[in-house]
PDB file of C-alpha atoms in Angstrom:
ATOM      1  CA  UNK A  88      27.458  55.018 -64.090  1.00 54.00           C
ATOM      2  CA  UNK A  89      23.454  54.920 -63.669  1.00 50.00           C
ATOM      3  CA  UNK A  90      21.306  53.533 -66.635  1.00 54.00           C
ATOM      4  CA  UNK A  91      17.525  54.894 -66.228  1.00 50.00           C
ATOM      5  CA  UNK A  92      15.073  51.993 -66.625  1.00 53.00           C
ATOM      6  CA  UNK A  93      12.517  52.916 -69.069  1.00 47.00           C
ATOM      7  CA  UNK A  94       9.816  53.265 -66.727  1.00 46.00           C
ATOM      8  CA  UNK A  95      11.790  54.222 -64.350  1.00 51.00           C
ATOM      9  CA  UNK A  96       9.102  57.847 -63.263  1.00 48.00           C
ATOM     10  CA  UNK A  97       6.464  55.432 -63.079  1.00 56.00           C
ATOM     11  CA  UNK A  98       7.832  52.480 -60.812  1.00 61.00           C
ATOM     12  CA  UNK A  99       9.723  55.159 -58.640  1.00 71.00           C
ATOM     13  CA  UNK A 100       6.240  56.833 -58.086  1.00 80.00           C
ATOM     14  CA  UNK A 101       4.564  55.769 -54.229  1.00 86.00           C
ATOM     15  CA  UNK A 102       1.306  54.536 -54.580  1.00 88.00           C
ATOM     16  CA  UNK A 103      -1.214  55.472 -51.770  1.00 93.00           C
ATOM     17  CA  UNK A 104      -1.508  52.477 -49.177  1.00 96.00           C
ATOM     18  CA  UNK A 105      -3.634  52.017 -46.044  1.00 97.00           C
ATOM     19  CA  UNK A 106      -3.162  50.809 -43.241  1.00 97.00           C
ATOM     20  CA  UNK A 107      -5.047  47.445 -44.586  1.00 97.00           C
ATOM     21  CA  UNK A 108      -3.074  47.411 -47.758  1.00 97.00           C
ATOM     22  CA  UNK A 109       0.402  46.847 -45.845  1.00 97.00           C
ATOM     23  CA  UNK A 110      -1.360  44.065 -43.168  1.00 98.00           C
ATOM     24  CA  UNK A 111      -2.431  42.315 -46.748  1.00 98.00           C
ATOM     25  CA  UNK A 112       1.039  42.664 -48.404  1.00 97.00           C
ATOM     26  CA  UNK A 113       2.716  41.505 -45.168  1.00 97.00           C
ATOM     27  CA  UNK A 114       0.758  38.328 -45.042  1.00 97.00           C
ATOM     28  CA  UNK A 115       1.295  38.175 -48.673  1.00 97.00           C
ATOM     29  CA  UNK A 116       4.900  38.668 -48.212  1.00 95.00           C
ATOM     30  CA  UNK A 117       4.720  35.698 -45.673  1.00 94.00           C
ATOM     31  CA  UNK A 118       2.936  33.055 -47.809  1.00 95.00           C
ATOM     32  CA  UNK A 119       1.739  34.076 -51.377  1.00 95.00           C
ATOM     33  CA  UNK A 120      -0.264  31.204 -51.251  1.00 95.00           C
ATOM     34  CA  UNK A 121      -3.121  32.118 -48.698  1.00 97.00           C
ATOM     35  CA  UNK A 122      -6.509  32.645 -50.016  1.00 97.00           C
ATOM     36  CA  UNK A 123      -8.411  35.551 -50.191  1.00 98.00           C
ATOM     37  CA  UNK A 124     -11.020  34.516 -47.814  1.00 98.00           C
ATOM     38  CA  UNK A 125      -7.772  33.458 -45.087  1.00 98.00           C
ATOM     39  CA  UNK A 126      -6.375  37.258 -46.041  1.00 98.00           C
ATOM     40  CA  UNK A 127      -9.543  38.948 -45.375  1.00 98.00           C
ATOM     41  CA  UNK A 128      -9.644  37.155 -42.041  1.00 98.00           C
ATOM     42  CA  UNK A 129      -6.841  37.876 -40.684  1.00 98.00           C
ATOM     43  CA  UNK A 130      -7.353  42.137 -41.995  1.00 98.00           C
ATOM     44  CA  UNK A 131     -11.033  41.915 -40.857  1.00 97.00           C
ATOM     45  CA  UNK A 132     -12.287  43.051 -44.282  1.00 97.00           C
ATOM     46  CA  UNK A 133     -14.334  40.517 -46.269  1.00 97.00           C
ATOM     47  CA  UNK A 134     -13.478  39.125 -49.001  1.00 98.00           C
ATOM     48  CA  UNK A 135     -14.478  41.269 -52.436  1.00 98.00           C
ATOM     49  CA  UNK A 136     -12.628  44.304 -50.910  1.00 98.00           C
ATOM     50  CA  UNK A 137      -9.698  42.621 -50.531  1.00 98.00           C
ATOM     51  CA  UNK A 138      -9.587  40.794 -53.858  1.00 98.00           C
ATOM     52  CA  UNK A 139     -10.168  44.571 -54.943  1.00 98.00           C
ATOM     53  CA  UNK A 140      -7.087  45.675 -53.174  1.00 97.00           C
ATOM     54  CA  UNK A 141      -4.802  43.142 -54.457  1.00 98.00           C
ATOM     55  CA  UNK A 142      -5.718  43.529 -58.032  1.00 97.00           C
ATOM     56  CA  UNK A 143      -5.391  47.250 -57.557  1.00 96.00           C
ATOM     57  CA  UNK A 144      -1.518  46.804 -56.187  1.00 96.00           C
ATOM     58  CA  UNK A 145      -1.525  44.262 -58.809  1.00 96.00           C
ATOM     59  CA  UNK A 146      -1.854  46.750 -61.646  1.00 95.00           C
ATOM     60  CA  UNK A 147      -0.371  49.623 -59.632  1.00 95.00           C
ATOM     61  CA  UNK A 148       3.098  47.481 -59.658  1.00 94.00           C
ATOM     62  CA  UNK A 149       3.327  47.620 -55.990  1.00 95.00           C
ATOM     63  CA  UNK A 150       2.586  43.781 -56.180  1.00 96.00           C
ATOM     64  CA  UNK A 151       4.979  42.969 -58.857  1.00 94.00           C
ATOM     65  CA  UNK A 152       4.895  39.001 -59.210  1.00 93.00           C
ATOM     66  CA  UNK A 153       4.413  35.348 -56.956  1.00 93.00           C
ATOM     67  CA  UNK A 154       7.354  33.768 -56.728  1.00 89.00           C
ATOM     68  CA  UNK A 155       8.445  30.162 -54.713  1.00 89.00           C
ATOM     69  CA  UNK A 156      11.456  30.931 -53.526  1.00 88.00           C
ATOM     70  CA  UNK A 157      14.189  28.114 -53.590  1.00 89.00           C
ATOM     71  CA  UNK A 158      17.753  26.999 -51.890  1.00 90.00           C
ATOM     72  CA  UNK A 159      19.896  27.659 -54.172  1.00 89.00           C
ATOM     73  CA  UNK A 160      22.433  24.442 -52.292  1.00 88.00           C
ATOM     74  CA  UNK A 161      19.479  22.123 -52.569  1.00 92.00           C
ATOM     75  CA  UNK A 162      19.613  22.317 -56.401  1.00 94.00           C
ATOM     76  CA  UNK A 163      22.639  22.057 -56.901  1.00 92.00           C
ATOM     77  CA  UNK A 164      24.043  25.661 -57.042  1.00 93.00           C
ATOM     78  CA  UNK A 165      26.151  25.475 -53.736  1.00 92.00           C
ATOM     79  CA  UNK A 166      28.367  28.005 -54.722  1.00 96.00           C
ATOM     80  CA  UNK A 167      27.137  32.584 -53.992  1.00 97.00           C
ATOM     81  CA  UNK A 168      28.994  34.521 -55.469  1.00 98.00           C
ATOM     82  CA  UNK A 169      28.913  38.346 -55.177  1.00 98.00           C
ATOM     83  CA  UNK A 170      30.631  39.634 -58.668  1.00 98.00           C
ATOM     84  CA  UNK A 171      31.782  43.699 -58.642  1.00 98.00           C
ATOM     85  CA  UNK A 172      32.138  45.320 -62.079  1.00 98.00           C
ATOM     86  CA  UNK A 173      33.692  47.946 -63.873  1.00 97.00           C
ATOM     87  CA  UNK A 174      33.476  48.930 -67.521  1.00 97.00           C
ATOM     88  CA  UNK A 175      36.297  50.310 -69.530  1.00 95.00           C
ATOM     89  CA  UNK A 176      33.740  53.708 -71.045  1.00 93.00           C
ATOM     90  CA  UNK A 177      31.424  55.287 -69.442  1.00 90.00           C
ATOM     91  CA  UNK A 178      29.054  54.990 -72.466  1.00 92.00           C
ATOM     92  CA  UNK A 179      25.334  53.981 -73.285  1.00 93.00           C
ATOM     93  CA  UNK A 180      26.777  51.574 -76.070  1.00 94.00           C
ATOM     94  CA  UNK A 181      28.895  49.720 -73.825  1.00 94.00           C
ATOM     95  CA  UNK A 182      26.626  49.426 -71.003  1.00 94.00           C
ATOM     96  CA  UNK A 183      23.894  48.239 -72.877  1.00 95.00           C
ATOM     97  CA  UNK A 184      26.183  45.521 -74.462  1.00 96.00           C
ATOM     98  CA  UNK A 185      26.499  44.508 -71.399  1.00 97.00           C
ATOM     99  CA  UNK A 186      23.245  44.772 -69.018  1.00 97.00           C
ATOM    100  CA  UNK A 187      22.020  42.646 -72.567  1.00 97.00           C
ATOM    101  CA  UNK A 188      24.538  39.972 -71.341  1.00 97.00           C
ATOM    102  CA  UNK A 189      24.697  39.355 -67.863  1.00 97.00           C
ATOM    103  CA  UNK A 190      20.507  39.862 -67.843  1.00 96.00           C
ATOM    104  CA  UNK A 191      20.712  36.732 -70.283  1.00 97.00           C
ATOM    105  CA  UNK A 192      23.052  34.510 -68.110  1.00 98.00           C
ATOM    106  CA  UNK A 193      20.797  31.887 -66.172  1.00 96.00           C
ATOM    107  CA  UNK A 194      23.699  31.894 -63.529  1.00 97.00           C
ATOM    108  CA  UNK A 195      23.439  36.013 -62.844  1.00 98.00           C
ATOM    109  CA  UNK A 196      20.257  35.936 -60.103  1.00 96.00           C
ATOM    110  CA  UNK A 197      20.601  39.656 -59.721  1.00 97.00           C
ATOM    111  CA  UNK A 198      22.400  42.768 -61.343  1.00 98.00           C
ATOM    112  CA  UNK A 199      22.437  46.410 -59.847  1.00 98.00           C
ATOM    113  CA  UNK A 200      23.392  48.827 -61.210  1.00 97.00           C
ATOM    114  CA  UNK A 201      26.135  50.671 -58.024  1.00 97.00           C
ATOM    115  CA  UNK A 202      28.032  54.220 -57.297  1.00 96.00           C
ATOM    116  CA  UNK A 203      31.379  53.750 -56.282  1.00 95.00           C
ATOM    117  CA  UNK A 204      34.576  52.136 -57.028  1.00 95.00           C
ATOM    118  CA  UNK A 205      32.637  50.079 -59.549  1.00 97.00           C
ATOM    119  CA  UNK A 206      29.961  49.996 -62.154  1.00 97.00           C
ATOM    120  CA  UNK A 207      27.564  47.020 -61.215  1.00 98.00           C
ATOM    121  CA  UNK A 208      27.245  44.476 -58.981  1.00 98.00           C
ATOM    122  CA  UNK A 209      26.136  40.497 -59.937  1.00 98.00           C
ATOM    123  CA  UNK A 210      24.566  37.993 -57.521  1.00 98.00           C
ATOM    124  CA  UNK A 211      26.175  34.812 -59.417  1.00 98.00           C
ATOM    125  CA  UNK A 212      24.882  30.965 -58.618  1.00 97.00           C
ATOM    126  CA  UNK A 213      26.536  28.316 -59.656  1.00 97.00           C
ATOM    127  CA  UNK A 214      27.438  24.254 -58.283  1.00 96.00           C
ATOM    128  CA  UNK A 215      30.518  24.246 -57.815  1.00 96.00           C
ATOM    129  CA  UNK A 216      34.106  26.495 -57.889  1.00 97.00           C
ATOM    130  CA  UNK A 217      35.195  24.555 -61.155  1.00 97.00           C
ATOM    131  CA  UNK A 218      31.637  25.821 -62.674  1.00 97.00           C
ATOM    132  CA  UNK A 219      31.903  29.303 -61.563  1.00 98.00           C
ATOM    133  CA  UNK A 220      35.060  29.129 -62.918  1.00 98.00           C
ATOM    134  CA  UNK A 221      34.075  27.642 -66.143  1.00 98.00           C
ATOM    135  CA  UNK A 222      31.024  30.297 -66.401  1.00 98.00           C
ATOM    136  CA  UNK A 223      33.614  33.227 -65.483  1.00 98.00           C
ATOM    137  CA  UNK A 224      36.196  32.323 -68.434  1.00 97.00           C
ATOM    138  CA  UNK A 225      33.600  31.394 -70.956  1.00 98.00           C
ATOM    139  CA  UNK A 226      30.784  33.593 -70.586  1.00 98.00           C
ATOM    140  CA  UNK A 227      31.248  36.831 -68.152  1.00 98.00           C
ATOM    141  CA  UNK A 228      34.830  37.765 -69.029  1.00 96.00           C
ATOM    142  CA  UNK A 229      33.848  37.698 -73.156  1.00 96.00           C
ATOM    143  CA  UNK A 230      31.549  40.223 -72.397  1.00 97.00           C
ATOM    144  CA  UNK A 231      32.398  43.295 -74.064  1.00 94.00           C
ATOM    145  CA  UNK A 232      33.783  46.255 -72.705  1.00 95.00           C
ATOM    146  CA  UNK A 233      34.572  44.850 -69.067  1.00 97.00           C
ATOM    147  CA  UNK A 234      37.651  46.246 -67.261  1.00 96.00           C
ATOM    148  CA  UNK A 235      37.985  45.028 -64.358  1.00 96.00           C
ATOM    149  CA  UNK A 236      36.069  42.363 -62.164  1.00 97.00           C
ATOM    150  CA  UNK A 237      36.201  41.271 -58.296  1.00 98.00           C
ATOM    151  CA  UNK A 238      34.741  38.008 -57.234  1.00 98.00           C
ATOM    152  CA  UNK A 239      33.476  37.901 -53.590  1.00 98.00           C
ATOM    153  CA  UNK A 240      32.486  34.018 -53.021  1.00 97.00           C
ATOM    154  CA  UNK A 241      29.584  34.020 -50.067  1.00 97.00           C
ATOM    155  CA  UNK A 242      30.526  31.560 -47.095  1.00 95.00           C
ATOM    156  CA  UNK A 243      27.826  31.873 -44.802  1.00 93.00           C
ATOM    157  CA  UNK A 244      23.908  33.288 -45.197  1.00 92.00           C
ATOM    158  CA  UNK A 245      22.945  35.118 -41.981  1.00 93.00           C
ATOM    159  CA  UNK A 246      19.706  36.708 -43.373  1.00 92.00           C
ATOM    160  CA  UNK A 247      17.697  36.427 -46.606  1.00 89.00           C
ATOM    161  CA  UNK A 248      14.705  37.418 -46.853  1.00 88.00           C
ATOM    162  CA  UNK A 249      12.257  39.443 -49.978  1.00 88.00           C
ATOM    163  CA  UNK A 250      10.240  40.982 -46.386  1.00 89.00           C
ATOM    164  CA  UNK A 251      10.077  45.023 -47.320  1.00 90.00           C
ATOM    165  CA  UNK A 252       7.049  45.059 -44.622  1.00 89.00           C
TER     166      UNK A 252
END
């Protein structure tokens, strides 16, 4: 079952990049915090025409936000899990119900909306097993029109990374 986003034409439209645009979003990709002046360095442009091309990806979406990204184990959500779901209808009611919940659980990193056996998948964080557990009977399973879940706990991280360049 796909749900369209709402702006869904306009962030699925490419936006016309240079070559210096993707050397500037692949530092940026590396360390958000470098300054203009160190980014025009390194893409041998000075620096007004690159603060010109980051604000235009900026407003273009390409650049969509700065983030810091965190272990999850180091504060205290030690437990991945990978959460597979199917819905009982096939419905815009029922999956709105529920893309409103699970986008409102702090626990639910991610959501995407899948093809296949099931509906959506969740990237869940938690601390423990007892709190997934706690957050599975209390919160996800109440959701409304769920039929069937699968819970795929992650043992190991081998890569994770937010790199697209």
């Amino acid at each position: 079952m796909r749900i369209p986003a709402k702006t869904e034409q306009a962030a699925t439209t490419p936006i016309a990049l240079d070559e210096k645009d993707y050397a500037i979003l692949r530092l940026l990709q590396q360390n958000a915090k470098l300054t203009v002046r160190e980014i025009a360095a390194s893409v041998h442009l000075s620096p007004t025409p690159v603060h010109e091309r980051i604000k235009r990806m900026e407003a273009n979406g390409v650049i969509k936000q700065y983030a810091t990204l965190i272990d999850h184990r180091k504060v205290q959500k030690g437990i991945m899990v990978i959460c597979y779901i199917s819905l009982k209808e096939h419905n815009r009611k029922i999956a709105r119900v529920f893309i409103d919940a699970v986008t409102g659980f702090k626990e639910v990193l991610e959501c995407y909306n899948i093809s296949g056996q099931f509906d959506f998948m969740l990237k869940i964080v938690s601390e423990n097993m007892e709190s997934y557990h706690d957050f599975y009977l209390h919160k996800l399973s109440m959701v409304k029109g769920i039929s069937h879940t699968q819970s795929i706990f992650v043992m190991g991280i081998l890569k994770d990374t937010h790199q697209l360049l």
